[in-house]
Tab-separated table of C-alpha atoms in Angstrom:
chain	number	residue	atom	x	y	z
A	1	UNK	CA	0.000	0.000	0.000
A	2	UNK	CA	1.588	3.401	-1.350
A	3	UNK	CA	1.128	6.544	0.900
A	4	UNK	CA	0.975	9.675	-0.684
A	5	UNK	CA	-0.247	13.187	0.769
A	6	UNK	CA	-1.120	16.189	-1.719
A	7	UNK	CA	1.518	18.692	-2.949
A	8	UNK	CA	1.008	22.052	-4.451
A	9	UNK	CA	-1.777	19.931	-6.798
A	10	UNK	CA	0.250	16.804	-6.788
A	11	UNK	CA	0.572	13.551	-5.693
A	12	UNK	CA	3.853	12.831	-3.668
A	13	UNK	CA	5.089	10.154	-1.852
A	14	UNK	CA	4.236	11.179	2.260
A	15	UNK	CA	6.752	11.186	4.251
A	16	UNK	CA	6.276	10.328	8.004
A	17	UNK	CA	7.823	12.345	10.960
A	18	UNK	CA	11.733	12.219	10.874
A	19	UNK	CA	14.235	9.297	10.112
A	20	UNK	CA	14.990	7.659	13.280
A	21	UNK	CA	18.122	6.969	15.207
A	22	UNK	CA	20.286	3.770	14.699
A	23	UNK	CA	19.256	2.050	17.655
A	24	UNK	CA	15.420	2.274	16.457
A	25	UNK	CA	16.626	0.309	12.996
A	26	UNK	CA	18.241	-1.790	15.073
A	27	UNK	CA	15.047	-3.138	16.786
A	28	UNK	CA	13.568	-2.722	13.444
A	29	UNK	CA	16.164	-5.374	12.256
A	30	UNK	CA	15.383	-7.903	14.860
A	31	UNK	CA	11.795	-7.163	14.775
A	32	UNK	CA	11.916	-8.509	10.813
A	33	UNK	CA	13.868	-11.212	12.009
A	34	UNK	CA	11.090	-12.100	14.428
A	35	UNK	CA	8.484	-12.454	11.682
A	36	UNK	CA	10.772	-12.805	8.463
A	37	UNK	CA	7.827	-15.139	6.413
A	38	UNK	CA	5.207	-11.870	7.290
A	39	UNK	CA	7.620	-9.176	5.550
A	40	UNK	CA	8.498	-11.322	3.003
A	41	UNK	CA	5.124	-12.498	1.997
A	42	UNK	CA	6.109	-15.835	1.009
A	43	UNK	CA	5.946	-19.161	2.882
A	44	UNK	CA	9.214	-20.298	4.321
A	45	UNK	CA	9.874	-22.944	7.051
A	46	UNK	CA	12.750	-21.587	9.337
A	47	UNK	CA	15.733	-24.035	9.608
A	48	UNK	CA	18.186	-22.123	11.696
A	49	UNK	CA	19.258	-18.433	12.503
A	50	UNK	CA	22.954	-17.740	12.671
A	51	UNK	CA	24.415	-14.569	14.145
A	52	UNK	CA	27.133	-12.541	11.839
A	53	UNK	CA	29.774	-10.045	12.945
A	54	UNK	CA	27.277	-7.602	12.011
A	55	UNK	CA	23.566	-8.955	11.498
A	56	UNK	CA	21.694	-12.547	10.983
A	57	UNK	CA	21.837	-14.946	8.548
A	58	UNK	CA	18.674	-17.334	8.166
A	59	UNK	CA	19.124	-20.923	6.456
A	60	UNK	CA	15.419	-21.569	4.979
A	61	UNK	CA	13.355	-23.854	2.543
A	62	UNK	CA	10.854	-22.266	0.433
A	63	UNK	CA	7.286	-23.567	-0.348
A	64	UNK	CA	8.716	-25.091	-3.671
A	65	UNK	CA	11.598	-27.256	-1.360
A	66	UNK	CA	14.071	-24.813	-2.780
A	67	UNK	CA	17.014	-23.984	0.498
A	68	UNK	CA	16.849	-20.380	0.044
A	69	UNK	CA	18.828	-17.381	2.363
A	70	UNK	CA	17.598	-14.371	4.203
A	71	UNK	CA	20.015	-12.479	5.273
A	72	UNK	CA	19.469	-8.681	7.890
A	73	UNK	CA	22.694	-6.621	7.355
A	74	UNK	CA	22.483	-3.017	9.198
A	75	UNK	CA	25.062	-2.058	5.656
A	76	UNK	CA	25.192	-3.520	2.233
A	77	UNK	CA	27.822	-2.747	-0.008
A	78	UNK	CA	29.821	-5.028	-2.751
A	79	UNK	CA	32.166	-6.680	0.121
A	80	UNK	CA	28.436	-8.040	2.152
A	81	UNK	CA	26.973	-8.733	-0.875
A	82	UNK	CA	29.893	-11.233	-1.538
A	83	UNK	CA	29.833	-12.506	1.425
A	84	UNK	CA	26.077	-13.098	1.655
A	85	UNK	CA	26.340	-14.858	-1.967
A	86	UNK	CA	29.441	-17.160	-0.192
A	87	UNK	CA	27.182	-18.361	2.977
A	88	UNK	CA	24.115	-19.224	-0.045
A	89	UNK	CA	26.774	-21.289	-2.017
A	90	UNK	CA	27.818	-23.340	1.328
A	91	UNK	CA	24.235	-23.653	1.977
A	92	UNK	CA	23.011	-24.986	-1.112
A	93	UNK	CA	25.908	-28.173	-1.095
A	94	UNK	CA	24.438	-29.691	2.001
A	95	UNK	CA	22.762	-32.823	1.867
A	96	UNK	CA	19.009	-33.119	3.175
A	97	UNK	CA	20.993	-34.592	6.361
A	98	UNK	CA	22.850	-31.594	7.061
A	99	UNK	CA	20.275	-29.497	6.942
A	100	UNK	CA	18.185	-31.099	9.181
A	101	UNK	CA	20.984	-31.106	12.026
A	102	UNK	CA	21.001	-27.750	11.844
A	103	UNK	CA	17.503	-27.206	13.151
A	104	UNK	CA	17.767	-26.032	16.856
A	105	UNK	CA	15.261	-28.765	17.834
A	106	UNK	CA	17.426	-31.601	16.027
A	107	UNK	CA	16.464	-33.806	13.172
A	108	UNK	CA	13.812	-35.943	14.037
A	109	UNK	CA	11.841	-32.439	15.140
A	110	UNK	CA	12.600	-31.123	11.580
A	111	UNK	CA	11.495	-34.467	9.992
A	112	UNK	CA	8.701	-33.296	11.555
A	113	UNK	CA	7.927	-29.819	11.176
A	114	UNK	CA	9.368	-30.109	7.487
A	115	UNK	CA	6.106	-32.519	7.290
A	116	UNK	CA	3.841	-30.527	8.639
A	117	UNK	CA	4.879	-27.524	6.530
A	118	UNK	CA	4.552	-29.442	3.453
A	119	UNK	CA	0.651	-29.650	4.049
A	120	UNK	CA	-0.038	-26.165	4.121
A	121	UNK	CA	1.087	-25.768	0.551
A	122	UNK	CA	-0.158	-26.267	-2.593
A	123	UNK	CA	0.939	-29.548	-4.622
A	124	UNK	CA	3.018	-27.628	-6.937
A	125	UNK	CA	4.292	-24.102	-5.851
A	126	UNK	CA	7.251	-21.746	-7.851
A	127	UNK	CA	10.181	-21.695	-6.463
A	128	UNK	CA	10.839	-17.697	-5.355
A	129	UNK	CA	14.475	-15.476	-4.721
A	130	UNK	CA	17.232	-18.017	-3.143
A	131	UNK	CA	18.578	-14.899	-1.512
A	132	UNK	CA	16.840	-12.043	0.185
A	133	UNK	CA	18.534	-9.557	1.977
A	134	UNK	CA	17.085	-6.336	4.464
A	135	UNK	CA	19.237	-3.361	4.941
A	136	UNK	CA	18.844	0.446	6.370
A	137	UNK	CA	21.717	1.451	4.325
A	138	UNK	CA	22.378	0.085	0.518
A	139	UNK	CA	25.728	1.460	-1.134
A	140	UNK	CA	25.640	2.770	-4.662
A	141	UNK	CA	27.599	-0.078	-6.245
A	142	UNK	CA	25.040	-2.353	-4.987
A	143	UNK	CA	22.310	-0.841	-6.607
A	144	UNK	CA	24.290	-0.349	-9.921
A	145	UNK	CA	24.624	-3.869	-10.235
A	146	UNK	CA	21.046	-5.105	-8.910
A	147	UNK	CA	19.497	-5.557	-12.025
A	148	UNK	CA	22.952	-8.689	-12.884
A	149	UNK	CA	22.352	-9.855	-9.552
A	150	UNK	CA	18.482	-10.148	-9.662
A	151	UNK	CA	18.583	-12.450	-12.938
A	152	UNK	CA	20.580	-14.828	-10.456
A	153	UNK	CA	18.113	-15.150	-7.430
A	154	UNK	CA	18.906	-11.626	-5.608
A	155	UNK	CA	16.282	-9.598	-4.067
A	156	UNK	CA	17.269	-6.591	-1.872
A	157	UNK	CA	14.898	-4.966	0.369
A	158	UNK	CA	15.465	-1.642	1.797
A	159	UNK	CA	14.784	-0.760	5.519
A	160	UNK	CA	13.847	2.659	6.976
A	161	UNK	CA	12.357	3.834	10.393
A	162	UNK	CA	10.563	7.066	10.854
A	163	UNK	CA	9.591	8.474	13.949
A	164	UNK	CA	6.545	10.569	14.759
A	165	UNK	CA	6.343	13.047	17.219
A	166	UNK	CA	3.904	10.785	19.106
A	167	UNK	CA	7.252	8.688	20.245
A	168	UNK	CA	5.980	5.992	17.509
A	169	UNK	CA	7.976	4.696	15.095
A	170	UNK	CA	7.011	2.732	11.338
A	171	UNK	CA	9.552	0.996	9.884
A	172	UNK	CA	9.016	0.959	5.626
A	173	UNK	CA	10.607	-1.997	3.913
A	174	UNK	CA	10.254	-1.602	0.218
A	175	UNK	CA	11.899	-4.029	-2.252
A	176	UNK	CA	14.364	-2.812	-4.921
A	177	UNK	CA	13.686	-3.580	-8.704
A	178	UNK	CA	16.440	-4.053	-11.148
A	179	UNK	CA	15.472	-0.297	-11.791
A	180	UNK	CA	16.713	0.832	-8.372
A	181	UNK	CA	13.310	2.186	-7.004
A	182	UNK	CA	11.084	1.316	-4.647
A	183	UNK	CA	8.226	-1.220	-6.231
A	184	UNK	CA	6.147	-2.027	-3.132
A	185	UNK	CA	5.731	-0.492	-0.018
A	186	UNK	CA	5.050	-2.242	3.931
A	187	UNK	CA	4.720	-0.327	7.098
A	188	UNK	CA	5.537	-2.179	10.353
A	189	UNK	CA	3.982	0.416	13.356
A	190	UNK	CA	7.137	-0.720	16.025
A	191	UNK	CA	6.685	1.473	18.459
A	192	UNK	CA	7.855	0.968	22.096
A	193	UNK	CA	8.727	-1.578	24.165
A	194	UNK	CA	5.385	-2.192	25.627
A	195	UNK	CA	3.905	-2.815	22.091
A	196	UNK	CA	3.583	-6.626	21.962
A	197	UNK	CA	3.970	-6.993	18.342
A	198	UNK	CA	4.543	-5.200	14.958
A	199	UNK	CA	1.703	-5.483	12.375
A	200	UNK	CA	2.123	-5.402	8.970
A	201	UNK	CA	-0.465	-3.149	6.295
A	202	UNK	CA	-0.133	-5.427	3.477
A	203	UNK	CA	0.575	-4.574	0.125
A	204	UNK	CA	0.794	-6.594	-3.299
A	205	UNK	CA	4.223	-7.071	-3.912
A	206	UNK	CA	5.914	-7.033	-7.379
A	207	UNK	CA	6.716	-9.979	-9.246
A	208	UNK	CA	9.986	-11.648	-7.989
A	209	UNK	CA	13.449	-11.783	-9.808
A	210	UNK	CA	13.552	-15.048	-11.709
A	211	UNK	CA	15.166	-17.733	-9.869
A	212	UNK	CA	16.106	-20.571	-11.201
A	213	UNK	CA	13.682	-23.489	-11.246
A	214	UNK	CA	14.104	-26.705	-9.650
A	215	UNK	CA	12.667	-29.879	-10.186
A	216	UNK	CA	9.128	-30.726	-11.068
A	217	UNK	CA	8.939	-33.059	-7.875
A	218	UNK	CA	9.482	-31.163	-4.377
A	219	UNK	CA	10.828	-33.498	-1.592
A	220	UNK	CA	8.196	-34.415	0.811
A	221	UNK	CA	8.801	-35.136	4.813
A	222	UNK	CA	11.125	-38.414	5.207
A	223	UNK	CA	9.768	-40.761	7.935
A	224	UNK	CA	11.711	-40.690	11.142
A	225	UNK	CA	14.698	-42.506	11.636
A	226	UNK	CA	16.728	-43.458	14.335
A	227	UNK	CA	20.154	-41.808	13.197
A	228	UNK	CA	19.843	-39.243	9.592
A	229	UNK	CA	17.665	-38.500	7.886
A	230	UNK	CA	17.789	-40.325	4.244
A	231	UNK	CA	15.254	-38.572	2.520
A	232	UNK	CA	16.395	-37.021	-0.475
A	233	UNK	CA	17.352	-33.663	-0.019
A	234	UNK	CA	15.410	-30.190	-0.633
A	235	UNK	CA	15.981	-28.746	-4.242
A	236	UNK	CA	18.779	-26.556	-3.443
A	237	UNK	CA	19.966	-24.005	-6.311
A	238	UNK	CA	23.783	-22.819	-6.822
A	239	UNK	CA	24.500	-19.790	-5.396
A	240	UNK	CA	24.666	-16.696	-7.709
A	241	UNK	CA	27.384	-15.100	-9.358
A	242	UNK	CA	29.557	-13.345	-6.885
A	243	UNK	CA	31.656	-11.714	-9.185
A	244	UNK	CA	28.621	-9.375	-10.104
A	245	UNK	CA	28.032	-7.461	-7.001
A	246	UNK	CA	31.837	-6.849	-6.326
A	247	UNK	CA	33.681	-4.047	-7.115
């Protein structure tokens, strides 16, 4: 949903209260990671959270049974982007096996959960981005090379908080098209610690980057075993070019 007030007999894009300080996109940061699958608008079942020097890296699975990366990173620049596009390539070689022992509740929980996930979705679902990745603050290299890096499974969402004089804060995540502007808009009302929760006013999100497609057939839950798993393992894709984002 785009927000727009009236201008000297035009429609602008509004612009809430003032840009907050770097503590409030802090919380904004871990409030995303809190309820990733909501600000994403896409299923995803959560395999494990890992903390970075600077931000969190999520190891997913997608409706389609595609291992996909989400990655929060207060700055992205060419030297992130790299390394963000190094953890997806590590990611995508492990065997169904691996995966599952990375799930904080061990494998025979993500057996399943991974089950139980599979029959919420639809028999046959497209496979979306294999690498999404929130920032407050995107570098100009990045953006100069979004539309290579998009073709390869790359979606980039930018992060902003703005806070009203009220002492709330909204927190607009809007993801970047190969065009480098804003093609959908979500505001997240975060406002202080007492709030229990952030809600999100949807919005219909623009058509994904084109990822590549995996097979027809989308693993479905393995039955429990006393050691492994040996179920095949998720349709994972190769990680995309890194050479494109650096500089």
């Amino acid at each position: 949903m785009a927000i727009f007030e009236i201008r000297q007999g035009a429609l602008v894009p509004a612009q809430l209260g003032g840009v907050a300080d770097e503590s409030a996109h802090r919380q904004a940061l871990d409030l995303v990671r809190e309820q990733v699958a909501q600000v994403l608008r896409r299923p995803l079942f959560t395999v494990a959270w890992k903390q970075l020097d600077a931000g969190h890296s999520l190891v997913a699975i997608d409706g389609s049974g595609q291992v996909v990366a989400v990655e929060l990173l207060p700055k992205l620049d060419s030297t992130t982007v790299v390394a963000a596009m190094g953890r997806l390539n590590a990611t995508s070689h492990l065997g169904w096996a691996e995966i599952a022992s990375l799930y904080p509740a061990g494998p025979t929980a993500f057996q399943k959960d991974w089950a139980a996930f599979r029959e919420t979705m639809p028999a046959r679902i497209n496979p979306g981005p294999r690498l999404s990745i929130v920032s407050p603050s995107i570098s100009p290299d990045v953006l100069s090379s979004l539309s290579v890096l998009s073709d390869s499974g790359l979606e980039v969402f930018s992060l902003s908080v703005r806070a009203l004089s009220s002492g709330r804060n909204f927190v607009e995540i809007d993801r970047i098209d190969s065009h480098h502007l804003p093609v959908t808009a979500k505001l997240l009302p975060a406002g202080d610690p007492m709030d229990e929760g952030i809600e999100v006013v949807k919005s219909e999100p623009a058509s994904a980057p084109t990822a590549a497609a995996p097979s027809a057939t989308t693993p479905s839950a393995p039955a429990p075993t006393a050691g492994a798993p040996s179920a095949p393992t998720p349709a994972a894709s190769q990680a995309p070019a890194a050479s494109a984002g650096a500089s």
